[in-house]
mmCIF file with all atom_site columns, C-alpha atoms in Angstrom:
data_model
loop_
_atom_site.group_PDB
_atom_site.id
_atom_site.type_symbol
_atom_site.label_atom_id
_atom_site.label_alt_id
_atom_site.label_comp_id
_atom_site.label_asym_id
_atom_site.label_entity_id
_atom_site.label_seq_id
_atom_site.pdbx_PDB_ins_code
_atom_site.Cartn_x
_atom_site.Cartn_y
_atom_site.Cartn_z
_atom_site.occupancy
_atom_site.B_iso_or_equiv
_atom_site.pdbx_formal_charge
_atom_site.auth_seq_id
_atom_site.auth_comp_id
_atom_site.auth_asym_id
_atom_site.auth_atom_id
_atom_site.pdbx_PDB_model_num
ATOM 1   C CA . MET A 1 1   ? -57.555  123.253 -73.112 1.00 0.00 ? 1   MET A CA 1
ATOM 2   C CA . LYS A 1 2   ? -57.253  120.118 -75.232 1.00 0.00 ? 2   LYS A CA 1
ATOM 3   C CA . LYS A 1 3   ? -55.943  118.124 -72.241 1.00 0.00 ? 3   LYS A CA 1
ATOM 4   C CA . PHE A 1 4   ? -58.844  119.324 -70.111 1.00 0.00 ? 4   PHE A CA 1
ATOM 5   C CA . LYS A 1 5   ? -61.315  118.240 -72.787 1.00 0.00 ? 5   LYS A CA 1
ATOM 6   C CA . LEU A 1 6   ? -59.664  114.828 -73.091 1.00 0.00 ? 6   LEU A CA 1
ATOM 7   C CA . ILE A 1 7   ? -59.667  114.320 -69.297 1.00 0.00 ? 7   ILE A CA 1
ATOM 8   C CA . TYR A 1 8   ? -63.315  115.412 -69.167 1.00 0.00 ? 8   TYR A CA 1
ATOM 9   C CA . ILE A 1 9   ? -64.368  112.976 -71.929 1.00 0.00 ? 9   ILE A CA 1
ATOM 10  C CA . PHE A 1 10  ? -62.337  110.156 -70.349 1.00 0.00 ? 10  PHE A CA 1
ATOM 11  C CA . SER A 1 11  ? -63.936  110.864 -66.925 1.00 0.00 ? 11  SER A CA 1
ATOM 12  C CA . ILE A 1 12  ? -67.434  110.773 -68.414 1.00 0.00 ? 12  ILE A CA 1
ATOM 13  C CA . PHE A 1 13  ? -66.593  107.514 -70.178 1.00 0.00 ? 13  PHE A CA 1
ATOM 14  C CA . ILE A 1 14  ? -65.355  105.935 -66.913 1.00 0.00 ? 14  ILE A CA 1
ATOM 15  C CA . LEU A 1 15  ? -68.447  107.128 -65.025 1.00 0.00 ? 15  LEU A CA 1
ATOM 16  C CA . VAL A 1 16  ? -70.769  105.710 -67.663 1.00 0.00 ? 16  VAL A CA 1
ATOM 17  C CA . LEU A 1 17  ? -68.828  102.456 -67.754 1.00 0.00 ? 17  LEU A CA 1
ATOM 18  C CA . LEU A 1 18  ? -68.897  102.061 -63.966 1.00 0.00 ? 18  LEU A CA 1
ATOM 19  C CA . SER A 1 19  ? -72.562  102.959 -63.641 1.00 0.00 ? 19  SER A CA 1
ATOM 20  C CA . CYS A 1 20  ? -73.690  100.565 -66.356 1.00 0.00 ? 20  CYS A CA 1
ATOM 21  C CA . GLY A 1 21  ? -75.533  97.569  -65.037 1.00 0.00 ? 21  GLY A CA 1
ATOM 22  C CA . THR A 1 22  ? -76.016  94.060  -66.156 1.00 0.00 ? 22  THR A CA 1
ATOM 23  C CA . LYS A 1 23  ? -79.229  92.896  -67.764 1.00 0.00 ? 23  LYS A CA 1
ATOM 24  C CA . LEU A 1 24  ? -80.910  89.532  -67.363 1.00 0.00 ? 24  LEU A CA 1
ATOM 25  C CA . ARG A 1 25  ? -81.176  87.484  -70.522 1.00 0.00 ? 25  ARG A CA 1
ATOM 26  C CA . LYS A 1 26  ? -84.322  85.631  -71.520 1.00 0.00 ? 26  LYS A CA 1
ATOM 27  C CA . ASP A 1 27  ? -82.418  82.408  -70.800 1.00 0.00 ? 27  ASP A CA 1
ATOM 28  C CA . ASP A 1 28  ? -81.927  83.571  -67.185 1.00 0.00 ? 28  ASP A CA 1
ATOM 29  C CA . THR A 1 29  ? -85.607  84.263  -66.559 1.00 0.00 ? 29  THR A CA 1
ATOM 30  C CA . LYS A 1 30  ? -86.652  80.720  -67.523 1.00 0.00 ? 30  LYS A CA 1
ATOM 31  C CA . TYR A 1 31  ? -85.718  79.673  -63.978 1.00 0.00 ? 31  TYR A CA 1
ATOM 32  C CA . ILE A 1 32  ? -88.864  81.391  -62.703 1.00 0.00 ? 32  ILE A CA 1
ATOM 33  C CA . PRO A 1 33  ? -91.366  78.682  -63.703 1.00 0.00 ? 33  PRO A CA 1
ATOM 34  C CA . TYR A 1 34  ? -94.473  80.710  -62.852 1.00 0.00 ? 34  TYR A CA 1
ATOM 35  C CA . ASN A 1 35  ? -96.553  83.449  -64.483 1.00 0.00 ? 35  ASN A CA 1
ATOM 36  C CA . GLY A 1 36  ? -96.870  85.171  -61.101 1.00 0.00 ? 36  GLY A CA 1
ATOM 37  C CA . ASP A 1 37  ? -100.618 84.804  -60.504 1.00 0.00 ? 37  ASP A CA 1
ATOM 38  C CA . GLU A 1 38  ? -100.842 81.169  -59.369 1.00 0.00 ? 38  GLU A CA 1
ATOM 39  C CA . ILE A 1 39  ? -101.975 79.834  -56.007 1.00 0.00 ? 39  ILE A CA 1
ATOM 40  C CA . LEU A 1 40  ? -99.837  77.008  -54.595 1.00 0.00 ? 40  LEU A CA 1
ATOM 41  C CA . VAL A 1 41  ? -101.616 74.675  -52.172 1.00 0.00 ? 41  VAL A CA 1
ATOM 42  C CA . PHE A 1 42  ? -99.522  72.425  -49.908 1.00 0.00 ? 42  PHE A CA 1
ATOM 43  C CA . GLN A 1 43  ? -100.467 69.583  -47.597 1.00 0.00 ? 43  GLN A CA 1
ATOM 44  C CA . SER A 1 44  ? -98.396  68.237  -44.720 1.00 0.00 ? 44  SER A CA 1
ATOM 45  C CA . ASN A 1 45  ? -98.061  64.627  -43.619 1.00 0.00 ? 45  ASN A CA 1
ATOM 46  C CA . GLN A 1 46  ? -100.053 65.745  -40.550 1.00 0.00 ? 46  GLN A CA 1
ATOM 47  C CA . ASN A 1 47  ? -102.972 66.644  -42.857 1.00 0.00 ? 47  ASN A CA 1
ATOM 48  C CA . GLU A 1 48  ? -102.500 70.419  -42.515 1.00 0.00 ? 48  GLU A CA 1
ATOM 49  C CA . LEU A 1 49  ? -102.997 72.776  -45.462 1.00 0.00 ? 49  LEU A CA 1
ATOM 50  C CA . ASP A 1 50  ? -101.090 75.909  -46.353 1.00 0.00 ? 50  ASP A CA 1
ATOM 51  C CA . THR A 1 51  ? -101.235 78.244  -49.331 1.00 0.00 ? 51  THR A CA 1
ATOM 52  C CA . ILE A 1 52  ? -98.798  80.540  -51.120 1.00 0.00 ? 52  ILE A CA 1
ATOM 53  C CA . PHE A 1 53  ? -100.468 83.235  -53.232 1.00 0.00 ? 53  PHE A CA 1
ATOM 54  C CA . LEU A 1 54  ? -98.155  84.413  -56.021 1.00 0.00 ? 54  LEU A CA 1
ATOM 55  C CA . THR A 1 55  ? -98.693  88.117  -56.648 1.00 0.00 ? 55  THR A CA 1
ATOM 56  C CA . GLY A 1 56  ? -96.465  88.896  -59.612 1.00 0.00 ? 56  GLY A CA 1
ATOM 57  C CA . ILE A 1 57  ? -92.954  89.100  -60.967 1.00 0.00 ? 57  ILE A CA 1
ATOM 58  C CA . SER A 1 58  ? -91.276  92.415  -60.321 1.00 0.00 ? 58  SER A CA 1
ATOM 59  C CA . LYS A 1 59  ? -87.952  93.931  -61.302 1.00 0.00 ? 59  LYS A CA 1
ATOM 60  C CA . PHE A 1 60  ? -85.459  95.134  -58.702 1.00 0.00 ? 60  PHE A CA 1
ATOM 61  C CA . ASN A 1 61  ? -81.908  96.485  -58.564 1.00 0.00 ? 61  ASN A CA 1
ATOM 62  C CA . ALA A 1 62  ? -79.736  93.649  -57.240 1.00 0.00 ? 62  ALA A CA 1
ATOM 63  C CA . CYS A 1 63  ? -76.766  96.012  -56.722 1.00 0.00 ? 63  CYS A CA 1
ATOM 64  C CA . TYR A 1 64  ? -78.634  98.625  -54.728 1.00 0.00 ? 64  TYR A CA 1
ATOM 65  C CA . ASP A 1 65  ? -76.345  100.511 -52.358 1.00 0.00 ? 65  ASP A CA 1
ATOM 66  C CA . PRO A 1 66  ? -77.867  103.669 -50.876 1.00 0.00 ? 66  PRO A CA 1
ATOM 67  C CA . LEU A 1 67  ? -74.435  105.094 -49.992 1.00 0.00 ? 67  LEU A CA 1
ATOM 68  C CA . SER A 1 68  ? -72.849  104.598 -53.403 1.00 0.00 ? 68  SER A CA 1
ATOM 69  C CA . LEU A 1 69  ? -72.082  107.682 -55.477 1.00 0.00 ? 69  LEU A CA 1
ATOM 70  C CA . LEU A 1 70  ? -72.122  105.627 -58.648 1.00 0.00 ? 70  LEU A CA 1
ATOM 71  C CA . LYS A 1 71  ? -75.386  103.756 -58.821 1.00 0.00 ? 71  LYS A CA 1
ATOM 72  C CA . PRO A 1 72  ? -74.814  100.514 -60.725 1.00 0.00 ? 72  PRO A CA 1
ATOM 73  C CA . VAL A 1 73  ? -77.962  98.809  -61.875 1.00 0.00 ? 73  VAL A CA 1
ATOM 74  C CA . CYS A 1 74  ? -77.893  95.043  -61.783 1.00 0.00 ? 74  CYS A CA 1
ATOM 75  C CA . GLU A 1 75  ? -81.174  93.694  -63.029 1.00 0.00 ? 75  GLU A CA 1
ATOM 76  C CA . GLY A 1 76  ? -83.139  91.246  -60.944 1.00 0.00 ? 76  GLY A CA 1
ATOM 77  C CA . ASN A 1 77  ? -86.589  89.645  -61.111 1.00 0.00 ? 77  ASN A CA 1
ATOM 78  C CA . SER A 1 78  ? -88.403  88.651  -57.957 1.00 0.00 ? 78  SER A CA 1
ATOM 79  C CA . LEU A 1 79  ? -91.400  86.322  -57.664 1.00 0.00 ? 79  LEU A CA 1
ATOM 80  C CA . SER A 1 80  ? -93.593  88.097  -55.123 1.00 0.00 ? 80  SER A CA 1
ATOM 81  C CA . CYS A 1 81  ? -96.040  86.297  -52.874 1.00 0.00 ? 81  CYS A CA 1
ATOM 82  C CA . LYS A 1 82  ? -98.324  86.355  -49.869 1.00 0.00 ? 82  LYS A CA 1
ATOM 83  C CA . ARG A 1 83  ? -97.585  83.448  -47.528 1.00 0.00 ? 83  ARG A CA 1
ATOM 84  C CA . SER A 1 84  ? -97.809  82.117  -43.995 1.00 0.00 ? 84  SER A CA 1
ATOM 85  C CA . ASP A 1 85  ? -95.697  83.376  -41.153 1.00 0.00 ? 85  ASP A CA 1
ATOM 86  C CA . PRO A 1 86  ? -93.597  80.347  -40.127 1.00 0.00 ? 86  PRO A CA 1
ATOM 87  C CA . ASN A 1 87  ? -94.093  81.142  -36.424 1.00 0.00 ? 87  ASN A CA 1
ATOM 88  C CA . TYR A 1 88  ? -97.627  82.499  -36.028 1.00 0.00 ? 88  TYR A CA 1
ATOM 89  C CA . ASP A 1 89  ? -101.065 81.989  -37.506 1.00 0.00 ? 89  ASP A CA 1
ATOM 90  C CA . ARG A 1 90  ? -101.053 84.927  -39.934 1.00 0.00 ? 90  ARG A CA 1
ATOM 91  C CA . TYR A 1 91  ? -100.034 85.807  -43.498 1.00 0.00 ? 91  TYR A CA 1
ATOM 92  C CA . PHE A 1 92  ? -97.188  88.028  -44.683 1.00 0.00 ? 92  PHE A CA 1
ATOM 93  C CA . THR A 1 93  ? -97.704  90.135  -47.788 1.00 0.00 ? 93  THR A CA 1
ATOM 94  C CA . ASP A 1 94  ? -95.042  91.522  -50.119 1.00 0.00 ? 94  ASP A CA 1
ATOM 95  C CA . LYS A 1 95  ? -92.642  88.594  -49.672 1.00 0.00 ? 95  LYS A CA 1
ATOM 96  C CA . SER A 1 96  ? -90.550  86.872  -52.316 1.00 0.00 ? 96  SER A CA 1
ATOM 97  C CA . LEU A 1 97  ? -90.520  83.147  -53.021 1.00 0.00 ? 97  LEU A CA 1
ATOM 98  C CA . MET A 1 98  ? -87.483  83.323  -55.311 1.00 0.00 ? 98  MET A CA 1
ATOM 99  C CA . SER A 1 99  ? -85.401  85.693  -57.388 1.00 0.00 ? 99  SER A CA 1
ATOM 100 C CA . ILE A 1 100 ? -82.998  85.766  -60.319 1.00 0.00 ? 100 ILE A CA 1
ATOM 101 C CA . SER A 1 101 ? -80.363  88.490  -60.566 1.00 0.00 ? 101 SER A CA 1
ATOM 102 C CA . LYS A 1 102 ? -77.418  89.407  -62.756 1.00 0.00 ? 102 LYS A CA 1
ATOM 103 C CA . ILE A 1 103 ? -74.392  90.929  -61.008 1.00 0.00 ? 103 ILE A CA 1
ATOM 104 C CA . LYS A 1 104 ? -71.066  91.527  -62.784 1.00 0.00 ? 104 LYS A CA 1
ATOM 105 C CA . ASN A 1 105 ? -71.986  89.160  -65.624 1.00 0.00 ? 105 ASN A CA 1
ATOM 106 C CA . GLU A 1 106 ? -72.889  86.361  -63.204 1.00 0.00 ? 106 GLU A CA 1
ATOM 107 C CA . THR A 1 107 ? -76.446  85.142  -62.738 1.00 0.00 ? 107 THR A CA 1
ATOM 108 C CA . PHE A 1 108 ? -77.651  84.235  -59.257 1.00 0.00 ? 108 PHE A CA 1
ATOM 109 C CA . ILE A 1 109 ? -80.750  82.439  -58.042 1.00 0.00 ? 109 ILE A CA 1
ATOM 110 C CA . GLY A 1 110 ? -82.157  82.924  -54.578 1.00 0.00 ? 110 GLY A CA 1
ATOM 111 C CA . PHE A 1 111 ? -84.948  81.256  -52.626 1.00 0.00 ? 111 PHE A CA 1
ATOM 112 C CA . ASP A 1 112 ? -86.851  82.394  -49.544 1.00 0.00 ? 112 ASP A CA 1
ATOM 113 C CA . ILE A 1 113 ? -88.649  79.222  -48.526 1.00 0.00 ? 113 ILE A CA 1
ATOM 114 C CA . ASN A 1 114 ? -91.092  78.823  -45.676 1.00 0.00 ? 114 ASN A CA 1
ATOM 115 C CA . LEU A 1 115 ? -94.524  77.439  -44.980 1.00 0.00 ? 115 LEU A CA 1
ATOM 116 C CA . ARG A 1 116 ? -96.615  77.278  -41.833 1.00 0.00 ? 116 ARG A CA 1
ATOM 117 C CA . TYR A 1 117 ? -94.404  76.123  -38.900 1.00 0.00 ? 117 TYR A CA 1
ATOM 118 C CA . SER A 1 118 ? -91.388  75.769  -41.202 1.00 0.00 ? 118 SER A CA 1
ATOM 119 C CA . TRP A 1 119 ? -88.487  77.977  -42.264 1.00 0.00 ? 119 TRP A CA 1
ATOM 120 C CA . PHE A 1 120 ? -85.489  77.186  -44.459 1.00 0.00 ? 120 PHE A CA 1
ATOM 121 C CA . TYR A 1 121 ? -82.524  78.918  -42.811 1.00 0.00 ? 121 TYR A CA 1
ATOM 122 C CA . GLY A 1 122 ? -79.865  77.446  -45.100 1.00 0.00 ? 122 GLY A CA 1
ATOM 123 C CA . LYS A 1 123 ? -77.873  78.823  -47.984 1.00 0.00 ? 123 LYS A CA 1
ATOM 124 C CA . ALA A 1 124 ? -80.501  79.385  -50.634 1.00 0.00 ? 124 ALA A CA 1
ATOM 125 C CA . TYR A 1 125 ? -78.636  81.961  -52.721 1.00 0.00 ? 125 TYR A CA 1
ATOM 126 C CA . MET A 1 126 ? -76.233  80.618  -55.325 1.00 0.00 ? 126 MET A CA 1
ATOM 127 C CA . ASN A 1 127 ? -74.646  81.126  -58.688 1.00 0.00 ? 127 ASN A CA 1
ATOM 128 C CA . ILE A 1 128 ? -76.941  79.770  -61.414 1.00 0.00 ? 128 ILE A CA 1
ATOM 129 C CA . GLU A 1 129 ? -74.161  77.438  -62.592 1.00 0.00 ? 129 GLU A CA 1
ATOM 130 C CA . ASN A 1 130 ? -74.033  75.845  -59.126 1.00 0.00 ? 130 ASN A CA 1
ATOM 131 C CA . PHE A 1 131 ? -77.815  75.453  -59.255 1.00 0.00 ? 131 PHE A CA 1
ATOM 132 C CA . LYS A 1 132 ? -77.640  73.833  -62.702 1.00 0.00 ? 132 LYS A CA 1
ATOM 133 C CA . ASN A 1 133 ? -74.915  71.460  -61.465 1.00 0.00 ? 133 ASN A CA 1
ATOM 134 C CA . LEU A 1 134 ? -77.075  70.123  -58.631 1.00 0.00 ? 134 LEU A CA 1
ATOM 135 C CA . PRO A 1 135 ? -78.135  66.627  -59.665 1.00 0.00 ? 135 PRO A CA 1
ATOM 136 C CA . ASN A 1 136 ? -81.656  66.199  -60.998 1.00 0.00 ? 136 ASN A CA 1
ATOM 137 C CA . SER A 1 137 ? -83.708  63.865  -58.849 1.00 0.00 ? 137 SER A CA 1
ATOM 138 C CA . GLU A 1 138 ? -87.032  62.215  -59.447 1.00 0.00 ? 138 GLU A CA 1
ATOM 139 C CA . MET A 1 139 ? -89.902  62.912  -57.059 1.00 0.00 ? 139 MET A CA 1
ATOM 140 C CA . LYS A 1 140 ? -93.383  61.449  -56.997 1.00 0.00 ? 140 LYS A CA 1
ATOM 141 C CA . ILE A 1 141 ? -96.228  63.420  -55.447 1.00 0.00 ? 141 ILE A CA 1
ATOM 142 C CA . GLY A 1 142 ? -99.555  61.636  -55.687 1.00 0.00 ? 142 GLY A CA 1
ATOM 143 C CA . ASP A 1 143 ? -99.699  60.245  -59.211 1.00 0.00 ? 143 ASP A CA 1
ATOM 144 C CA . LYS A 1 144 ? -97.437  62.924  -60.725 1.00 0.00 ? 144 LYS A CA 1
ATOM 145 C CA . ILE A 1 145 ? -93.718  62.323  -61.327 1.00 0.00 ? 145 ILE A CA 1
ATOM 146 C CA . PHE A 1 146 ? -91.231  65.219  -61.500 1.00 0.00 ? 146 PHE A CA 1
ATOM 147 C CA . ASN A 1 147 ? -87.825  64.310  -62.947 1.00 0.00 ? 147 ASN A CA 1
ATOM 148 C CA . ASP A 1 148 ? -86.020  67.680  -62.810 1.00 0.00 ? 148 ASP A CA 1
ATOM 149 C CA . VAL A 1 149 ? -86.017  68.197  -59.042 1.00 0.00 ? 149 VAL A CA 1
ATOM 150 C CA . LYS A 1 150 ? -83.174  70.011  -57.316 1.00 0.00 ? 150 LYS A CA 1
ATOM 151 C CA . ILE A 1 151 ? -82.822  69.151  -53.627 1.00 0.00 ? 151 ILE A CA 1
ATOM 152 C CA . ILE A 1 152 ? -81.453  72.068  -51.619 1.00 0.00 ? 152 ILE A CA 1
ATOM 153 C CA . GLU A 1 153 ? -80.049  70.915  -48.271 1.00 0.00 ? 153 GLU A CA 1
ATOM 154 C CA . ALA A 1 154 ? -79.808  73.209  -45.267 1.00 0.00 ? 154 ALA A CA 1
ATOM 155 C CA . ASP A 1 155 ? -76.720  73.758  -43.214 1.00 0.00 ? 155 ASP A CA 1
ATOM 156 C CA . ASN A 1 156 ? -77.039  73.010  -39.501 1.00 0.00 ? 156 ASN A CA 1
ATOM 157 C CA . LYS A 1 157 ? -77.523  76.631  -38.548 1.00 0.00 ? 157 LYS A CA 1
ATOM 158 C CA . TYR A 1 158 ? -80.562  76.991  -36.251 1.00 0.00 ? 158 TYR A CA 1
ATOM 159 C CA . ILE A 1 159 ? -81.107  73.219  -36.227 1.00 0.00 ? 159 ILE A CA 1
ATOM 160 C CA . GLU A 1 160 ? -82.425  73.467  -32.648 1.00 0.00 ? 160 GLU A CA 1
ATOM 161 C CA . ARG A 1 161 ? -85.435  75.543  -33.717 1.00 0.00 ? 161 ARG A CA 1
ATOM 162 C CA . ASP A 1 162 ? -88.819  73.849  -33.996 1.00 0.00 ? 162 ASP A CA 1
ATOM 163 C CA . ASN A 1 163 ? -89.491  75.328  -37.443 1.00 0.00 ? 163 ASN A CA 1
ATOM 164 C CA . TYR A 1 164 ? -86.113  74.221  -38.888 1.00 0.00 ? 164 TYR A CA 1
ATOM 165 C CA . VAL A 1 165 ? -86.295  72.861  -42.460 1.00 0.00 ? 165 VAL A CA 1
ATOM 166 C CA . LYS A 1 166 ? -83.745  70.195  -43.445 1.00 0.00 ? 166 LYS A CA 1
ATOM 167 C CA . ARG A 1 167 ? -84.270  70.486  -47.208 1.00 0.00 ? 167 ARG A CA 1
ATOM 168 C CA . PHE A 1 168 ? -86.606  71.768  -49.866 1.00 0.00 ? 168 PHE A CA 1
ATOM 169 C CA . TYR A 1 169 ? -87.460  70.507  -53.352 1.00 0.00 ? 169 TYR A CA 1
ATOM 170 C CA . TRP A 1 170 ? -87.503  72.708  -56.448 1.00 0.00 ? 170 TRP A CA 1
ATOM 171 C CA . SER A 1 171 ? -88.527  71.458  -59.887 1.00 0.00 ? 171 SER A CA 1
ATOM 172 C CA . VAL A 1 172 ? -86.840  73.427  -62.670 1.00 0.00 ? 172 VAL A CA 1
ATOM 173 C CA . SER A 1 173 ? -90.038  73.263  -64.745 1.00 0.00 ? 173 SER A CA 1
ATOM 174 C CA . HIS A 1 174 ? -92.727  73.318  -62.008 1.00 0.00 ? 174 HIS A CA 1
ATOM 175 C CA . GLY A 1 175 ? -91.179  75.268  -59.101 1.00 0.00 ? 175 GLY A CA 1
ATOM 176 C CA . PHE A 1 176 ? -91.571  74.723  -55.372 1.00 0.00 ? 176 PHE A CA 1
ATOM 177 C CA . LEU A 1 177 ? -92.648  71.142  -54.605 1.00 0.00 ? 177 LEU A CA 1
ATOM 178 C CA . GLY A 1 178 ? -92.254  70.911  -50.849 1.00 0.00 ? 178 GLY A CA 1
ATOM 179 C CA . LEU A 1 179 ? -89.932  70.679  -47.868 1.00 0.00 ? 179 LEU A CA 1
ATOM 180 C CA . ASP A 1 180 ? -88.886  68.328  -45.069 1.00 0.00 ? 180 ASP A CA 1
ATOM 181 C CA . GLN A 1 181 ? -88.627  69.036  -41.371 1.00 0.00 ? 181 GLN A CA 1
ATOM 182 C CA . ARG A 1 182 ? -87.839  66.642  -38.530 1.00 0.00 ? 182 ARG A CA 1
ATOM 183 C CA . ASN A 1 183 ? -91.475  65.644  -37.903 1.00 0.00 ? 183 ASN A CA 1
ATOM 184 C CA . ARG A 1 184 ? -93.370  67.287  -40.732 1.00 0.00 ? 184 ARG A CA 1
ATOM 185 C CA . ASN A 1 185 ? -93.168  67.149  -44.518 1.00 0.00 ? 185 ASN A CA 1
ATOM 186 C CA . TRP A 1 186 ? -95.025  69.464  -46.866 1.00 0.00 ? 186 TRP A CA 1
ATOM 187 C CA . ARG A 1 187 ? -95.828  68.570  -50.486 1.00 0.00 ? 187 ARG A CA 1
ATOM 188 C CA . LEU A 1 188 ? -97.454  70.488  -53.295 1.00 0.00 ? 188 LEU A CA 1
ATOM 189 C CA . LEU A 1 189 ? -101.087 69.407  -53.507 1.00 0.00 ? 189 LEU A CA 1
ATOM 190 C CA . LYS A 1 190 ? -102.128 71.555  -56.473 1.00 0.00 ? 190 LYS A CA 1
ATOM 191 C CA . ILE A 1 191 ? -101.506 74.727  -58.424 1.00 0.00 ? 191 ILE A CA 1
ATOM 192 C CA . ILE A 1 192 ? -104.507 76.933  -59.138 1.00 0.00 ? 192 ILE A CA 1
ATOM 193 C CA . ASN A 1 193 ? -104.126 79.237  -62.152 1.00 0.00 ? 193 ASN A CA 1
#
């Protein structure tokens, strides 16, 4: 009976240990430089305008596996938005501009970047340490200078597509600043709070 009790307690301990998730720290969430209710207005070098409407910051389970018996919870925060379809003249709702997640004691940052006629197909999901190690660049937009800009380059996957984005610019303190295509560049015109 004592062995059965010990095996039972040990099994419960293992189940609890395996089903425990990983929580984001306050230091991790600083990489979302928005409150979640801003409107980002962009202008292209072809004098086109596009808008991203931020709709909030929501929590999600970054380890979600519907077939798993043990349901680990890995905390993630997603910056939700309403934005243009990169292929058609319409808006998508319930999209995410970026996310931060904690999985097995590692923090990851992910970006889902597109504007009208433009889509970043590259690797935009990385360990936060790799993101921090990207060199800071300086970028001038109008009369404003940003000196903490990370330039995320695309791989050559889907390079033949018309909406292919070569790179995008992300300021650690101000967020999404713009992107470059072959014949079109988009830059942040203003943020409306």
